[in-house]
PDB file of C-alpha atoms in Angstrom:
ATOM      1  CA  MET A   1     -65.415-240.784 -98.155  1.00 57.00           C
ATOM      2  CA  SER A   2     -62.061-240.009 -99.743  1.00 71.00           C
ATOM      3  CA  LEU A   3     -61.112-236.616-101.035  1.00 72.00           C
ATOM      4  CA  GLU A   4     -60.974-237.842-104.655  1.00 72.00           C
ATOM      5  CA  ILE A   5     -64.508-239.197-104.472  1.00 71.00           C
ATOM      6  CA  GLN A   6     -65.740-235.930-102.942  1.00 80.00           C
ATOM      7  CA  ALA A   7     -64.031-233.915-105.689  1.00 82.00           C
ATOM      8  CA  LEU A   8     -65.549-236.168-108.341  1.00 80.00           C
ATOM      9  CA  THR A   9     -68.978-235.800-106.716  1.00 84.00           C
ATOM     10  CA  ILE A  10     -68.605-232.021-106.670  1.00 85.00           C
ATOM     11  CA  LEU A  11     -67.621-231.985-110.355  1.00 88.00           C
ATOM     12  CA  HIS A  12     -70.603-234.157-111.228  1.00 88.00           C
ATOM     13  CA  MET A  13     -72.963-231.888-109.316  1.00 90.00           C
ATOM     14  CA  MET A  14     -71.450-228.832-111.004  1.00 92.00           C
ATOM     15  CA  ALA A  15     -72.186-230.545-114.331  1.00 93.00           C
ATOM     16  CA  ALA A  16     -75.728-231.157-113.094  1.00 93.00           C
ATOM     17  CA  GLY A  17     -75.982-227.433-112.289  1.00 94.00           C
ATOM     18  CA  ILE A  18     -74.844-226.603-115.828  1.00 95.00           C
ATOM     19  CA  PHE A  19     -77.446-229.015-117.145  1.00 94.00           C
ATOM     20  CA  LEU A  20     -80.147-227.365-115.009  1.00 94.00           C
ATOM     21  CA  GLY A  21     -79.216-223.962-116.431  1.00 95.00           C
ATOM     22  CA  ALA A  22     -79.404-225.263-120.009  1.00 95.00           C
ATOM     23  CA  ALA A  23     -82.687-227.069-119.273  1.00 94.00           C
ATOM     24  CA  LEU A  24     -84.175-223.913-117.767  1.00 94.00           C
ATOM     25  CA  ASP A  25     -83.167-221.800-120.778  1.00 93.00           C
ATOM     26  CA  SER A  26     -84.571-224.445-123.131  1.00 93.00           C
ATOM     27  CA  TYR A  27     -87.830-224.620-121.187  1.00 92.00           C
ATOM     28  CA  LEU A  28     -88.205-220.839-121.117  1.00 89.00           C
ATOM     29  CA  ARG A  29     -87.497-220.556-124.849  1.00 89.00           C
ATOM     30  CA  LEU A  30     -89.629-223.467-126.016  1.00 85.00           C
ATOM     31  CA  PHE A  31     -92.571-223.757-123.647  1.00 80.00           C
ATOM     32  CA  TRP A  32     -92.996-220.676-121.526  1.00 70.00           C
ATOM     33  CA  LYS A  33     -95.546-218.441-123.185  1.00 73.00           C
ATOM     34  CA  LYS A  34     -98.485-216.463-121.948  1.00 71.00           C
ATOM     35  CA  ARG A  35    -101.026-219.150-121.322  1.00 72.00           C
ATOM     36  CA  ARG A  36    -103.646-219.748-118.750  1.00 79.00           C
ATOM     37  CA  PHE A  37    -102.351-219.453-115.221  1.00 80.00           C
ATOM     38  CA  TRP A  38    -103.167-223.010-114.226  1.00 81.00           C
ATOM     39  CA  LEU A  39    -101.509-224.466-117.339  1.00 82.00           C
ATOM     40  CA  THR A  40     -98.349-222.436-116.844  1.00 82.00           C
ATOM     41  CA  SER A  41     -98.242-223.381-113.169  1.00 86.00           C
ATOM     42  CA  LEU A  42     -98.734-227.053-113.991  1.00 88.00           C
ATOM     43  CA  MET A  43     -96.002-227.010-116.657  1.00 88.00           C
ATOM     44  CA  ASP A  44     -93.608-225.198-114.292  1.00 87.00           C
ATOM     45  CA  LEU A  45     -94.316-227.701-111.544  1.00 91.00           C
ATOM     46  CA  LEU A  46     -93.758-230.651-113.892  1.00 92.00           C
ATOM     47  CA  PHE A  47     -90.526-229.112-115.175  1.00 90.00           C
ATOM     48  CA  TRP A  48     -89.093-228.676-111.708  1.00 91.00           C
ATOM     49  CA  ILE A  49     -90.224-232.131-110.592  1.00 94.00           C
ATOM     50  CA  LEU A  50     -88.522-233.684-113.629  1.00 93.00           C
ATOM     51  CA  CYS A  51     -85.359-231.665-113.016  1.00 92.00           C
ATOM     52  CA  GLY A  52     -85.353-232.704-109.346  1.00 91.00           C
ATOM     53  CA  VAL A  53     -85.783-236.371-110.245  1.00 92.00           C
ATOM     54  CA  PHE A  54     -83.011-236.110-112.830  1.00 90.00           C
ATOM     55  CA  VAL A  55     -80.586-234.460-110.405  1.00 89.00           C
ATOM     56  CA  PHE A  56     -81.420-236.961-107.677  1.00 89.00           C
ATOM     57  CA  MET A  57     -80.876-239.900-110.065  1.00 89.00           C
ATOM     58  CA  TRP A  58     -77.558-238.358-111.105  1.00 87.00           C
ATOM     59  CA  LEU A  59     -76.628-237.899-107.441  1.00 87.00           C
ATOM     60  CA  ARG A  60     -77.628-241.477-106.713  1.00 87.00           C
ATOM     61  CA  LEU A  61     -75.336-242.746-109.456  1.00 86.00           C
ATOM     62  CA  VAL A  62     -72.442-240.598-108.256  1.00 83.00           C
ATOM     63  CA  ASN A  63     -72.547-241.053-104.464  1.00 81.00           C
ATOM     64  CA  GLN A  64     -75.518-243.265-103.610  1.00 82.00           C
ATOM     65  CA  GLY A  65     -77.852-240.302-103.113  1.00 74.00           C
ATOM     66  CA  GLN A  66     -76.153-238.756-100.072  1.00 78.00           C
ATOM     67  CA  MET A  67     -77.337-235.173 -99.649  1.00 79.00           C
ATOM     68  CA  ARG A  68     -74.903-232.705 -98.128  1.00 81.00           C
ATOM     69  CA  LEU A  69     -74.547-228.955 -98.159  1.00 87.00           C
ATOM     70  CA  VAL A  70     -71.610-229.335-100.547  1.00 86.00           C
ATOM     71  CA  ILE A  71     -73.950-230.902-103.103  1.00 86.00           C
ATOM     72  CA  PHE A  72     -76.225-227.863-103.092  1.00 89.00           C
ATOM     73  CA  LEU A  73     -73.235-225.515-103.313  1.00 92.00           C
ATOM     74  CA  ALA A  74     -71.853-227.509-106.265  1.00 92.00           C
ATOM     75  CA  LEU A  75     -75.223-227.347-108.044  1.00 92.00           C
ATOM     76  CA  PHE A  76     -75.371-223.595-107.453  1.00 94.00           C
ATOM     77  CA  CYS A  77     -71.768-223.132-108.671  1.00 94.00           C
ATOM     78  CA  GLY A  78     -72.524-225.180-111.797  1.00 94.00           C
ATOM     79  CA  TYR A  79     -75.609-223.067-112.490  1.00 95.00           C
ATOM     80  CA  ALA A  80     -73.589-219.866-111.932  1.00 96.00           C
ATOM     81  CA  ALA A  81     -70.842-221.158-114.242  1.00 95.00           C
ATOM     82  CA  TYR A  82     -73.454-221.860-116.898  1.00 95.00           C
ATOM     83  CA  GLN A  83     -74.885-218.347-116.535  1.00 95.00           C
ATOM     84  CA  ALA A  84     -71.446-216.749-116.751  1.00 95.00           C
ATOM     85  CA  LEU A  85     -69.716-218.923-119.325  1.00 94.00           C
ATOM     86  CA  PHE A  86     -72.095-220.959-121.416  1.00 94.00           C
ATOM     87  CA  GLN A  87     -75.486-219.247-121.541  1.00 95.00           C
ATOM     88  CA  ARG A  88     -74.844-217.000-124.534  1.00 96.00           C
ATOM     89  CA  LEU A  89     -73.270-219.817-126.529  1.00 96.00           C
ATOM     90  CA  TYR A  90     -76.055-222.242-125.611  1.00 96.00           C
ATOM     91  CA  THR A  91     -78.869-219.806-126.431  1.00 95.00           C
ATOM     92  CA  ARG A  92     -77.310-219.107-129.843  1.00 96.00           C
ATOM     93  CA  LEU A  93     -76.977-222.836-130.450  1.00 96.00           C
ATOM     94  CA  LEU A  94     -80.563-223.390-129.311  1.00 95.00           C
ATOM     95  CA  GLU A  95     -81.864-220.661-131.647  1.00 95.00           C
ATOM     96  CA  ARG A  96     -79.975-222.165-134.578  1.00 97.00           C
ATOM     97  CA  LEU A  97     -81.285-225.597-133.719  1.00 95.00           C
ATOM     98  CA  ILE A  98     -84.834-224.218-133.581  1.00 94.00           C
ATOM     99  CA  GLN A  99     -84.332-222.546-136.973  1.00 96.00           C
ATOM    100  CA  LEU A 100     -82.967-225.806-138.397  1.00 97.00           C
ATOM    101  CA  VAL A 101     -85.978-227.725-137.087  1.00 96.00           C
ATOM    102  CA  LYS A 102     -88.308-225.112-138.613  1.00 96.00           C
ATOM    103  CA  ILE A 103     -86.517-225.368-141.966  1.00 97.00           C
ATOM    104  CA  LEU A 104     -86.666-229.171-141.880  1.00 97.00           C
ATOM    105  CA  TYR A 105     -90.361-229.015-140.962  1.00 97.00           C
ATOM    106  CA  ARG A 106     -91.134-226.676-143.871  1.00 97.00           C
ATOM    107  CA  LEU A 107     -89.041-228.795-146.242  1.00 97.00           C
ATOM    108  CA  THR A 108     -90.779-231.989-145.136  1.00 97.00           C
ATOM    109  CA  LYS A 109     -94.177-230.332-145.449  1.00 96.00           C
ATOM    110  CA  ARG A 110     -93.333-229.068-148.945  1.00 96.00           C
ATOM    111  CA  LEU A 111     -91.950-232.438-150.062  1.00 96.00           C
ATOM    112  CA  LEU A 112     -95.039-234.240-148.758  1.00 96.00           C
ATOM    113  CA  TYR A 113     -97.187-231.732-150.621  1.00 95.00           C
ATOM    114  CA  LEU A 114     -95.253-232.185-153.858  1.00 94.00           C
ATOM    115  CA  PHE A 115     -94.686-235.938-153.741  1.00 94.00           C
ATOM    116  CA  VAL A 116     -97.770-237.207-151.911  1.00 94.00           C
ATOM    117  CA  TYR A 117    -100.650-234.719-152.006  1.00 95.00           C
ATOM    118  CA  LYS A 118    -100.220-233.447-155.571  1.00 95.00           C
ATOM    119  CA  PRO A 119     -99.865-236.901-157.188  1.00 94.00           C
ATOM    120  CA  LEU A 120    -102.781-238.259-155.160  1.00 94.00           C
ATOM    121  CA  SER A 121    -104.989-235.309-156.088  1.00 94.00           C
ATOM    122  CA  TRP A 122    -103.935-235.704-159.728  1.00 95.00           C
ATOM    123  CA  ILE A 123    -104.739-239.447-159.637  1.00 95.00           C
ATOM    124  CA  ILE A 124    -108.103-238.799-157.979  1.00 95.00           C
ATOM    125  CA  SER A 125    -108.921-236.143-160.590  1.00 95.00           C
ATOM    126  CA  LEU A 126    -107.898-238.502-163.381  1.00 95.00           C
ATOM    127  CA  VAL A 127    -109.968-241.376-162.001  1.00 95.00           C
ATOM    128  CA  THR A 128    -112.951-239.057-161.530  1.00 96.00           C
ATOM    129  CA  ALA A 129    -112.613-237.728-165.078  1.00 95.00           C
ATOM    130  CA  LEU A 130    -112.335-241.269-166.466  1.00 95.00           C
ATOM    131  CA  CYS A 131    -115.396-242.399-164.509  1.00 94.00           C
ATOM    132  CA  ILE A 132    -117.408-239.429-165.782  1.00 95.00           C
ATOM    133  CA  PHE A 133    -116.170-240.060-169.347  1.00 95.00           C
ATOM    134  CA  HIS A 134    -117.131-243.743-169.189  1.00 95.00           C
ATOM    135  CA  PHE A 135    -120.498-242.920-167.653  1.00 94.00           C
ATOM    136  CA  LYS A 136    -121.258-240.416-170.436  1.00 94.00           C
ATOM    137  CA  LEU A 137    -120.038-242.901-173.025  1.00 93.00           C
ATOM    138  CA  ALA A 138    -122.315-245.576-171.572  1.00 91.00           C
ATOM    139  CA  LEU A 139    -125.248-243.149-171.658  1.00 90.00           C
ATOM    140  CA  ARG A 140    -124.571-242.376-175.320  1.00 89.00           C
ATOM    141  CA  LEU A 141    -124.348-246.082-176.122  1.00 88.00           C
ATOM    142  CA  VAL A 142    -127.617-246.712-174.333  1.00 85.00           C
ATOM    143  CA  ARG A 143    -129.215-243.849-176.257  1.00 83.00           C
ATOM    144  CA  LEU A 144    -127.793-245.251-179.481  1.00 84.00           C
ATOM    145  CA  LEU A 145    -129.281-248.644-178.719  1.00 81.00           C
ATOM    146  CA  ILE A 146    -132.590-247.364-177.399  1.00 80.00           C
ATOM    147  CA  TYR A 147    -133.206-244.759-180.146  1.00 77.00           C
ATOM    148  CA  PRO A 148    -133.817-247.321-182.913  1.00 75.00           C
ATOM    149  CA  LEU A 149    -136.097-249.250-180.591  1.00 72.00           C
ATOM    150  CA  LEU A 150    -138.013-246.067-179.870  1.00 71.00           C
ATOM    151  CA  GLN A 151    -138.269-245.406-183.591  1.00 73.00           C
ATOM    152  CA  VAL A 152    -139.526-248.941-184.126  1.00 72.00           C
ATOM    153  CA  LYS A 153    -142.028-248.460-181.308  1.00 72.00           C
ATOM    154  CA  LYS A 154    -143.105-245.132-182.799  1.00 72.00           C
ATOM    155  CA  GLY A 155    -143.492-246.718-186.215  1.00 72.00           C
ATOM    156  CA  PHE A 156    -145.365-249.644-184.693  1.00 72.00           C
ATOM    157  CA  LEU A 157    -147.695-247.244-182.879  1.00 69.00           C
ATOM    158  CA  LEU A 158    -148.283-245.331-186.150  1.00 70.00           C
ATOM    159  CA  LEU A 159    -149.044-248.553-187.949  1.00 69.00           C
ATOM    160  CA  LEU A 160    -151.333-249.594-185.128  1.00 68.00           C
ATOM    161  CA  ALA A 161    -153.079-246.230-185.319  1.00 71.00           C
ATOM    162  CA  LYS A 162    -153.484-246.530-189.101  1.00 73.00           C
ATOM    163  CA  TRP A 163    -154.729-250.091-188.770  1.00 72.00           C
ATOM    164  CA  SER A 164    -157.222-249.117-186.080  1.00 71.00           C
ATOM    165  CA  LYS A 165    -158.484-246.236-188.348  1.00 70.00           C
ATOM    166  CA  LYS A 166    -158.935-248.616-191.262  1.00 68.00           C
ATOM    167  CA  LYS A 167    -160.941-250.970-189.051  1.00 64.00           C
ATOM    168  CA  ASP A 168    -163.153-248.136-187.907  1.00 62.00           C
ATOM    169  CA  GLU A 169    -163.934-247.033-191.449  1.00 59.00           C
TER     170      GLU A 169
END
């Protein structure tokens, strides 16, 4: 392998080390909380498996997956460079990004409340009120129609009672 290809491979693996440092800080900030031991262990294991697969795929693209001691040293140097040079900047950027996501989440939640939930609840209340109004109106109309019939029935029963009294006398 030529010297240029080795230097390029080393630079790529240093970049992979920087990526691993950023991924580790992101994982620790976003997902690592006091949880059950088995869940934390499982998440840690999955994180490191994914990082290993990512680094190996990167290595495979760069130099067909050849593992040498220089590769591990380059990864370590990239991680050390991240810790020394980029960690503070990245953590600040990550915190701001998290705050931005929180603000966007709250804004989206508020907009959905104002433009979806409130109008729907208003429409449902209006439809319910209209249904109740029409039901009460129908009941009043039925009462209006039935009341004269009841009066006629009452009058008919009174006449029937008077007629039956006259027959008995």
